[in-house]
């Protein structure tokens, strides 16, 4: 059941995390071309017909990339499996047709996706924020877990990645993706160092040139800092990390948000969702890391450069500074500056 095969085809261990109203075909294809896992949430395609069109464009683009490069190019669709998602059955039918190699379930049990995705040999990852949810997903038979930790954008977790990844690793030898506030290669290396196979990077891709994000959203992610966020369940019913300046601009005082004021509802076809994500913007603690709108290729090149420096630093700090280890990691130790 366990498979790490898709991760072996990536340039660096990074998934460009799925984001509502941010990730579409252009971002997926640019991420895949740059060598990381491109993903998108199916509700970003506003109708089932749009989703069919997106899946067609993505799978055609991926096939062309594979033919051109001779390498396997994995991509992923993200399904909201919560019972309030009325499009789940239709989306699953398209998944069965277009066979994304990886399906990431979120905000509900992975069970609805397992039979379909395993039926065509795909990998199912479940997005989890607690040990209880991790255990349920493992028992259901997922291939991997996306452990969303404190600092994540959108619906966030509250656990430390140091503790959460260790605790999950002790019970699960499948694939583990760690997310939450990872916005540079130093963080990617940190995720791997704590025991994850891959890092889930969301916010850093919001200001990507290929992202569908509203220019206002991109602007906030470029100009705001880690202190400009508030985690609250008052907007969607589940704890999520929101940009305070966007709440204020929508006429909401971030300090007056009432906990537990909203019932959970993830049906993105409903009008209320618009205001929640179209005017009130979400981000993780890595915001402020991008200084400008950048092409995905440049973001991934920066992630890779810092990831290499972090690996070199790790080797150097270990007291086992050896040319062999550095050579294995393809690192020029003379060029390494030991500060981020
Ligand atoms: C604007 C925004 C929208 C998001 N939408 C989704 C979504 O539709 N589905 C999902 O599984 N996760 C969603 N997420 C969470 C991301 O997939 C990921 O867990 C998170 O971005 C990782 O934290 P980071 O932003 O600090 O890198 C969203 C995150 C953001 C910032």
PDB file of C-alpha atoms in Angstrom, residues 54-276:
ATOM      1  CA  UNK A  54      -9.062  22.016 -16.111  1.00  0.00           C
ATOM      2  CA  UNK A  55      -8.288  18.302 -15.736  1.00  0.00           C
ATOM      3  CA  UNK A  56      -8.028  17.977 -19.512  1.00  0.00           C
ATOM      4  CA  UNK A  57      -5.627  20.953 -19.718  1.00  0.00           C
ATOM      5  CA  UNK A  58      -3.507  19.721 -16.847  1.00  0.00           C
ATOM      6  CA  UNK A  59      -3.255  16.115 -18.000  1.00  0.00           C
ATOM      7  CA  UNK A  60      -2.484  17.184 -21.574  1.00  0.00           C
ATOM      8  CA  UNK A  61       0.182  19.622 -20.317  1.00  0.00           C
ATOM      9  CA  UNK A  62       1.722  16.968 -18.077  1.00  0.00           C
ATOM     10  CA  UNK A  63       1.804  14.423 -20.914  1.00  0.00           C
ATOM     11  CA  UNK A  64       3.607  16.982 -23.124  1.00  0.00           C
ATOM     12  CA  UNK A  65       6.144  17.693 -20.332  1.00  0.00           C
ATOM     13  CA  UNK A  66       6.761  13.985 -19.843  1.00  0.00           C
ATOM     14  CA  UNK A  67       7.266  13.467 -23.582  1.00  0.00           C
ATOM     15  CA  UNK A  68       9.631  16.445 -23.757  1.00  0.00           C
ATOM     16  CA  UNK A  69      11.757  15.641 -20.688  1.00  0.00           C
ATOM     17  CA  UNK A  70      11.502  11.862 -20.524  1.00  0.00           C
ATOM     18  CA  UNK A  71      10.750  12.094 -16.800  1.00  0.00           C
ATOM     19  CA  UNK A  72       7.665  11.222 -14.760  1.00  0.00           C
ATOM     20  CA  UNK A  73       5.836  14.402 -13.724  1.00  0.00           C
ATOM     21  CA  UNK A  74       3.452  13.906 -10.791  1.00  0.00           C
ATOM     22  CA  UNK A  75       0.524  16.239 -10.019  1.00  0.00           C
ATOM     23  CA  UNK A  76      -2.303  16.226  -7.499  1.00  0.00           C
ATOM     24  CA  UNK A  77      -5.947  17.145  -7.065  1.00  0.00           C
ATOM     25  CA  UNK A  78      -7.281  18.184  -3.665  1.00  0.00           C
ATOM     26  CA  UNK A  79     -10.760  17.071  -2.654  1.00  0.00           C
ATOM     27  CA  UNK A  80     -12.852  18.516   0.152  1.00  0.00           C
ATOM     28  CA  UNK A  81     -14.459  15.356   1.549  1.00  0.00           C
ATOM     29  CA  UNK A  82     -16.603  17.096   4.188  1.00  0.00           C
ATOM     30  CA  UNK A  83     -20.310  16.184   3.984  1.00  0.00           C
ATOM     31  CA  UNK A  84     -21.227  19.791   3.103  1.00  0.00           C
ATOM     32  CA  UNK A  85     -19.368  19.513  -0.224  1.00  0.00           C
ATOM     33  CA  UNK A  86     -22.235  18.785  -2.605  1.00  0.00           C
ATOM     34  CA  UNK A  87     -19.963  18.226  -5.607  1.00  0.00           C
ATOM     35  CA  UNK A  88     -17.938  15.379  -4.142  1.00  0.00           C
ATOM     36  CA  UNK A  89     -19.457  12.571  -6.267  1.00  0.00           C
ATOM     37  CA  UNK A  90     -19.080  14.549  -9.523  1.00  0.00           C
ATOM     38  CA  UNK A  91     -15.495  15.520  -8.682  1.00  0.00           C
ATOM     39  CA  UNK A  92     -14.647  11.901  -7.883  1.00  0.00           C
ATOM     40  CA  UNK A  93     -16.007  10.793 -11.246  1.00  0.00           C
ATOM     41  CA  UNK A  94     -13.605  13.210 -12.960  1.00  0.00           C
ATOM     42  CA  UNK A  95     -10.759  11.987 -10.797  1.00  0.00           C
ATOM     43  CA  UNK A  96     -11.509   8.439 -11.948  1.00  0.00           C
ATOM     44  CA  UNK A  97     -11.407   9.693 -15.553  1.00  0.00           C
ATOM     45  CA  UNK A  98      -8.238  11.838 -15.431  1.00  0.00           C
ATOM     46  CA  UNK A  99      -6.351   9.817 -12.815  1.00  0.00           C
ATOM     47  CA  UNK A 100      -4.204  12.402 -11.017  1.00  0.00           C
ATOM     48  CA  UNK A 101      -1.289  10.368  -9.590  1.00  0.00           C
ATOM     49  CA  UNK A 102      -1.899  11.929  -6.162  1.00  0.00           C
ATOM     50  CA  UNK A 103      -5.179  12.904  -4.473  1.00  0.00           C
ATOM     51  CA  UNK A 104      -5.094  14.936  -1.266  1.00  0.00           C
ATOM     52  CA  UNK A 105      -8.248  14.801   0.861  1.00  0.00           C
ATOM     53  CA  UNK A 106      -9.044  17.636   3.252  1.00  0.00           C
ATOM     54  CA  UNK A 107     -11.652  18.692   5.812  1.00  0.00           C
ATOM     55  CA  UNK A 108     -13.193  15.217   6.012  1.00  0.00           C
ATOM     56  CA  UNK A 109     -12.503  11.494   5.955  1.00  0.00           C
ATOM     57  CA  UNK A 110     -10.306  10.194   3.109  1.00  0.00           C
ATOM     58  CA  UNK A 111     -12.602   7.155   2.746  1.00  0.00           C
ATOM     59  CA  UNK A 112     -14.698   8.483  -0.160  1.00  0.00           C
ATOM     60  CA  UNK A 113     -11.562   8.816  -2.329  1.00  0.00           C
ATOM     61  CA  UNK A 114      -9.706   5.627  -1.425  1.00  0.00           C
ATOM     62  CA  UNK A 115     -11.454   3.047  -3.583  1.00  0.00           C
ATOM     63  CA  UNK A 116     -11.460   5.238  -6.690  1.00  0.00           C
ATOM     64  CA  UNK A 117      -7.846   6.407  -6.428  1.00  0.00           C
ATOM     65  CA  UNK A 118      -6.378   3.056  -5.399  1.00  0.00           C
ATOM     66  CA  UNK A 119      -8.433   1.543  -8.206  1.00  0.00           C
ATOM     67  CA  UNK A 120      -6.173   3.213 -10.785  1.00  0.00           C
ATOM     68  CA  UNK A 121      -2.956   2.896  -8.738  1.00  0.00           C
ATOM     69  CA  UNK A 122      -2.931   6.470  -7.425  1.00  0.00           C
ATOM     70  CA  UNK A 123      -1.693   7.695  -4.057  1.00  0.00           C
ATOM     71  CA  UNK A 124      -4.045   9.114  -1.404  1.00  0.00           C
ATOM     72  CA  UNK A 125      -2.763  11.624   1.111  1.00  0.00           C
ATOM     73  CA  UNK A 126      -5.028  12.859   3.907  1.00  0.00           C
ATOM     74  CA  UNK A 127      -4.645  16.341   5.331  1.00  0.00           C
ATOM     75  CA  UNK A 128      -4.690  16.084   9.149  1.00  0.00           C
ATOM     76  CA  UNK A 129      -4.181  18.473  12.051  1.00  0.00           C
ATOM     77  CA  UNK A 130      -4.388  16.167  15.078  1.00  0.00           C
ATOM     78  CA  UNK A 131      -3.178  12.745  16.143  1.00  0.00           C
ATOM     79  CA  UNK A 132      -6.792  11.527  16.299  1.00  0.00           C
ATOM     80  CA  UNK A 133      -7.366  12.501  12.658  1.00  0.00           C
ATOM     81  CA  UNK A 134      -4.010  10.987  11.670  1.00  0.00           C
ATOM     82  CA  UNK A 135      -4.943   7.669  13.292  1.00  0.00           C
ATOM     83  CA  UNK A 136      -8.351   7.633  11.585  1.00  0.00           C
ATOM     84  CA  UNK A 137      -6.751   8.272   8.188  1.00  0.00           C
ATOM     85  CA  UNK A 138      -4.111   5.582   8.768  1.00  0.00           C
ATOM     86  CA  UNK A 139      -6.845   3.111   9.776  1.00  0.00           C
ATOM     87  CA  UNK A 140      -8.798   4.002   6.624  1.00  0.00           C
ATOM     88  CA  UNK A 141      -5.761   2.957   4.529  1.00  0.00           C
ATOM     89  CA  UNK A 142      -4.203   6.172   3.220  1.00  0.00           C
ATOM     90  CA  UNK A 143      -0.732   6.068   1.647  1.00  0.00           C
ATOM     91  CA  UNK A 144       0.420   9.232   3.310  1.00  0.00           C
ATOM     92  CA  UNK A 145      -0.470  12.098   5.620  1.00  0.00           C
ATOM     93  CA  UNK A 146      -0.185  15.819   5.202  1.00  0.00           C
ATOM     94  CA  UNK A 147       0.465  17.016   8.748  1.00  0.00           C
ATOM     95  CA  UNK A 148      -0.701  20.609   8.817  1.00  0.00           C
ATOM     96  CA  UNK A 149       1.009  22.203  11.800  1.00  0.00           C
ATOM     97  CA  UNK A 150       0.924  25.579  13.549  1.00  0.00           C
ATOM     98  CA  UNK A 151       1.652  28.539  11.305  1.00  0.00           C
ATOM     99  CA  UNK A 152      -0.178  27.213   8.247  1.00  0.00           C
ATOM    100  CA  UNK A 153      -2.296  29.397   6.016  1.00  0.00           C
ATOM    101  CA  UNK A 154      -5.984  28.705   5.475  1.00  0.00           C
ATOM    102  CA  UNK A 155      -7.380  26.059   7.814  1.00  0.00           C
ATOM    103  CA  UNK A 156      -4.455  25.586  10.140  1.00  0.00           C
ATOM    104  CA  UNK A 157      -3.248  23.163  12.768  1.00  0.00           C
ATOM    105  CA  UNK A 158      -1.961  24.142  16.175  1.00  0.00           C
ATOM    106  CA  UNK A 159       0.640  21.453  16.860  1.00  0.00           C
ATOM    107  CA  UNK A 160       4.379  21.989  16.685  1.00  0.00           C
ATOM    108  CA  UNK A 161       5.895  20.184  13.689  1.00  0.00           C
ATOM    109  CA  UNK A 162       8.677  18.896  15.972  1.00  0.00           C
ATOM    110  CA  UNK A 163       6.184  17.063  18.168  1.00  0.00           C
ATOM    111  CA  UNK A 164       3.536  16.197  15.558  1.00  0.00           C
ATOM    112  CA  UNK A 165       5.842  14.664  12.932  1.00  0.00           C
ATOM    113  CA  UNK A 166       7.688  12.625  15.578  1.00  0.00           C
ATOM    114  CA  UNK A 167       4.429  11.354  17.045  1.00  0.00           C
ATOM    115  CA  UNK A 168       3.058  10.393  13.624  1.00  0.00           C
ATOM    116  CA  UNK A 169       6.373   8.835  12.550  1.00  0.00           C
ATOM    117  CA  UNK A 170       6.290   6.596  15.635  1.00  0.00           C
ATOM    118  CA  UNK A 171       3.033   5.054  14.383  1.00  0.00           C
ATOM    119  CA  UNK A 172       3.222   5.325  10.597  1.00  0.00           C
ATOM    120  CA  UNK A 173       5.870   4.441   8.042  1.00  0.00           C
ATOM    121  CA  UNK A 174       3.994   5.868   5.057  1.00  0.00           C
ATOM    122  CA  UNK A 175       4.716   9.129   3.360  1.00  0.00           C
ATOM    123  CA  UNK A 176       4.585  12.232   5.563  1.00  0.00           C
ATOM    124  CA  UNK A 177       4.273  15.780   4.313  1.00  0.00           C
ATOM    125  CA  UNK A 178       4.789  18.580   6.855  1.00  0.00           C
ATOM    126  CA  UNK A 179       3.200  21.997   6.419  1.00  0.00           C
ATOM    127  CA  UNK A 180       2.808  25.276   8.242  1.00  0.00           C
ATOM    128  CA  UNK A 181       4.830  28.443   7.748  1.00  0.00           C
ATOM    129  CA  UNK A 182       7.395  26.803   5.435  1.00  0.00           C
ATOM    130  CA  UNK A 183       8.266  29.515   2.935  1.00  0.00           C
ATOM    131  CA  UNK A 184      11.926  28.958   2.106  1.00  0.00           C
ATOM    132  CA  UNK A 185      14.448  26.176   1.584  1.00  0.00           C
ATOM    133  CA  UNK A 186      15.595  26.422   5.211  1.00  0.00           C
ATOM    134  CA  UNK A 187      12.105  25.421   6.279  1.00  0.00           C
ATOM    135  CA  UNK A 188      11.975  22.630   3.680  1.00  0.00           C
ATOM    136  CA  UNK A 189      15.192  21.195   5.152  1.00  0.00           C
ATOM    137  CA  UNK A 190      13.702  21.582   8.628  1.00  0.00           C
ATOM    138  CA  UNK A 191      10.652  19.549   7.639  1.00  0.00           C
ATOM    139  CA  UNK A 192      12.897  16.782   6.320  1.00  0.00           C
ATOM    140  CA  UNK A 193      15.096  16.984   9.435  1.00  0.00           C
ATOM    141  CA  UNK A 194      12.106  16.394  11.746  1.00  0.00           C
ATOM    142  CA  UNK A 195      11.157  13.246   9.829  1.00  0.00           C
ATOM    143  CA  UNK A 196       8.889  14.340   6.991  1.00  0.00           C
ATOM    144  CA  UNK A 197       9.451  13.191   3.410  1.00  0.00           C
ATOM    145  CA  UNK A 198       8.167  16.393   1.875  1.00  0.00           C
ATOM    146  CA  UNK A 199       7.305  19.978   2.766  1.00  0.00           C
ATOM    147  CA  UNK A 200       3.908  21.526   2.023  1.00  0.00           C
ATOM    148  CA  UNK A 201       4.462  25.101   0.870  1.00  0.00           C
ATOM    149  CA  UNK A 202       1.363  27.238   0.386  1.00  0.00           C
ATOM    150  CA  UNK A 203       1.661  30.944   1.179  1.00  0.00           C
ATOM    151  CA  UNK A 204       4.990  31.370  -0.666  1.00  0.00           C
ATOM    152  CA  UNK A 205       3.158  30.558  -3.914  1.00  0.00           C
ATOM    153  CA  UNK A 206       0.297  33.051  -3.418  1.00  0.00           C
ATOM    154  CA  UNK A 207       2.218  35.921  -5.073  1.00  0.00           C
ATOM    155  CA  UNK A 208       3.452  33.683  -7.892  1.00  0.00           C
ATOM    156  CA  UNK A 209       2.887  35.157 -11.334  1.00  0.00           C
ATOM    157  CA  UNK A 210       0.950  32.004 -12.321  1.00  0.00           C
ATOM    158  CA  UNK A 211      -1.317  32.051  -9.238  1.00  0.00           C
ATOM    159  CA  UNK A 212      -4.985  33.049  -9.600  1.00  0.00           C
ATOM    160  CA  UNK A 213      -4.881  35.039  -6.352  1.00  0.00           C
ATOM    161  CA  UNK A 214      -6.517  38.445  -6.287  1.00  0.00           C
ATOM    162  CA  UNK A 215      -3.854  41.180  -6.692  1.00  0.00           C
ATOM    163  CA  UNK A 216      -4.936  42.508  -3.286  1.00  0.00           C
ATOM    164  CA  UNK A 217      -4.203  39.104  -1.742  1.00  0.00           C
ATOM    165  CA  UNK A 218      -0.796  38.968  -3.443  1.00  0.00           C
ATOM    166  CA  UNK A 219      -0.061  42.484  -2.171  1.00  0.00           C
ATOM    167  CA  UNK A 220      -0.896  41.583   1.433  1.00  0.00           C
ATOM    168  CA  UNK A 221       1.297  38.465   1.273  1.00  0.00           C
ATOM    169  CA  UNK A 222       4.203  40.548  -0.005  1.00  0.00           C
ATOM    170  CA  UNK A 223       3.822  43.465   2.403  1.00  0.00           C
ATOM    171  CA  UNK A 224       2.500  41.936   5.639  1.00  0.00           C
ATOM    172  CA  UNK A 225       4.579  40.177   8.280  1.00  0.00           C
ATOM    173  CA  UNK A 226       4.147  37.286  10.672  1.00  0.00           C
ATOM    174  CA  UNK A 227       2.496  39.631  13.212  1.00  0.00           C
ATOM    175  CA  UNK A 228      -0.232  40.551  10.737  1.00  0.00           C
ATOM    176  CA  UNK A 229      -2.189  37.291  11.177  1.00  0.00           C
ATOM    177  CA  UNK A 230      -4.981  36.064  13.422  1.00  0.00           C
ATOM    178  CA  UNK A 231      -6.154  32.462  13.841  1.00  0.00           C
ATOM    179  CA  UNK A 232      -9.916  32.260  14.331  1.00  0.00           C
ATOM    180  CA  UNK A 233     -12.770  29.830  13.718  1.00  0.00           C
ATOM    181  CA  UNK A 234     -15.261  32.699  13.479  1.00  0.00           C
ATOM    182  CA  UNK A 235     -15.130  32.959   9.682  1.00  0.00           C
ATOM    183  CA  UNK A 236     -15.621  29.359   8.429  1.00  0.00           C
ATOM    184  CA  UNK A 237     -16.254  27.420  11.652  1.00  0.00           C
ATOM    185  CA  UNK A 238     -12.774  25.868  11.695  1.00  0.00           C
ATOM    186  CA  UNK A 239      -9.567  27.532  12.909  1.00  0.00           C
ATOM    187  CA  UNK A 240      -7.964  29.377  10.021  1.00  0.00           C
ATOM    188  CA  UNK A 241      -5.179  31.930   9.709  1.00  0.00           C
ATOM    189  CA  UNK A 242      -6.409  35.271   8.328  1.00  0.00           C
ATOM    190  CA  UNK A 243      -4.625  38.476   7.344  1.00  0.00           C
ATOM    191  CA  UNK A 244      -5.784  41.068   9.875  1.00  0.00           C
ATOM    192  CA  UNK A 245      -5.486  43.968   7.423  1.00  0.00           C
ATOM    193  CA  UNK A 246      -7.938  42.228   5.059  1.00  0.00           C
ATOM    194  CA  UNK A 247     -10.416  41.724   7.923  1.00  0.00           C
ATOM    195  CA  UNK A 248     -10.208  45.406   8.760  1.00  0.00           C
ATOM    196  CA  UNK A 249     -10.668  46.340   5.090  1.00  0.00           C
ATOM    197  CA  UNK A 250     -13.840  44.176   5.058  1.00  0.00           C
ATOM    198  CA  UNK A 251     -15.153  46.084   8.080  1.00  0.00           C
ATOM    199  CA  UNK A 252     -14.345  43.394  10.654  1.00  0.00           C
ATOM    200  CA  UNK A 253     -12.347  44.153  13.768  1.00  0.00           C
ATOM    201  CA  UNK A 254      -9.969  41.168  14.120  1.00  0.00           C
ATOM    202  CA  UNK A 255      -9.943  41.555  17.895  1.00  0.00           C
ATOM    203  CA  UNK A 256     -13.744  41.246  18.092  1.00  0.00           C
ATOM    204  CA  UNK A 257     -14.041  37.866  16.324  1.00  0.00           C
ATOM    205  CA  UNK A 258     -16.206  35.513  18.400  1.00  0.00           C
ATOM    206  CA  UNK A 259     -14.911  31.940  18.757  1.00  0.00           C
ATOM    207  CA  UNK A 260     -17.331  29.224  17.625  1.00  0.00           C
ATOM    208  CA  UNK A 261     -19.718  31.739  16.067  1.00  0.00           C
ATOM    209  CA  UNK A 262     -20.080  29.893  12.734  1.00  0.00           C
ATOM    210  CA  UNK A 263     -21.161  26.355  11.836  1.00  0.00           C
ATOM    211  CA  UNK A 264     -18.671  24.455   9.685  1.00  0.00           C
ATOM    212  CA  UNK A 265     -19.605  24.684   6.045  1.00  0.00           C
ATOM    213  CA  UNK A 266     -17.237  24.062   3.157  1.00  0.00           C
ATOM    214  CA  UNK A 267     -19.705  24.204   0.278  1.00  0.00           C
ATOM    215  CA  UNK A 268     -17.794  26.638  -1.887  1.00  0.00           C
ATOM    216  CA  UNK A 269     -20.761  27.034  -4.230  1.00  0.00           C
ATOM    217  CA  UNK A 270     -22.505  29.104  -1.551  1.00  0.00           C
ATOM    218  CA  UNK A 271     -22.374  32.873  -1.726  1.00  0.00           C
ATOM    219  CA  UNK A 272     -21.036  33.436   1.792  1.00  0.00           C
ATOM    220  CA  UNK A 273     -17.834  31.668   0.834  1.00  0.00           C
ATOM    221  CA  UNK A 274     -17.106  34.458  -1.599  1.00  0.00           C
ATOM    222  CA  UNK A 275     -16.726  37.096   1.034  1.00  0.00           C
ATOM    223  CA  UNK A 276     -14.801  34.713   3.269  1.00  0.00           C
TER     224      UNK A 276
END
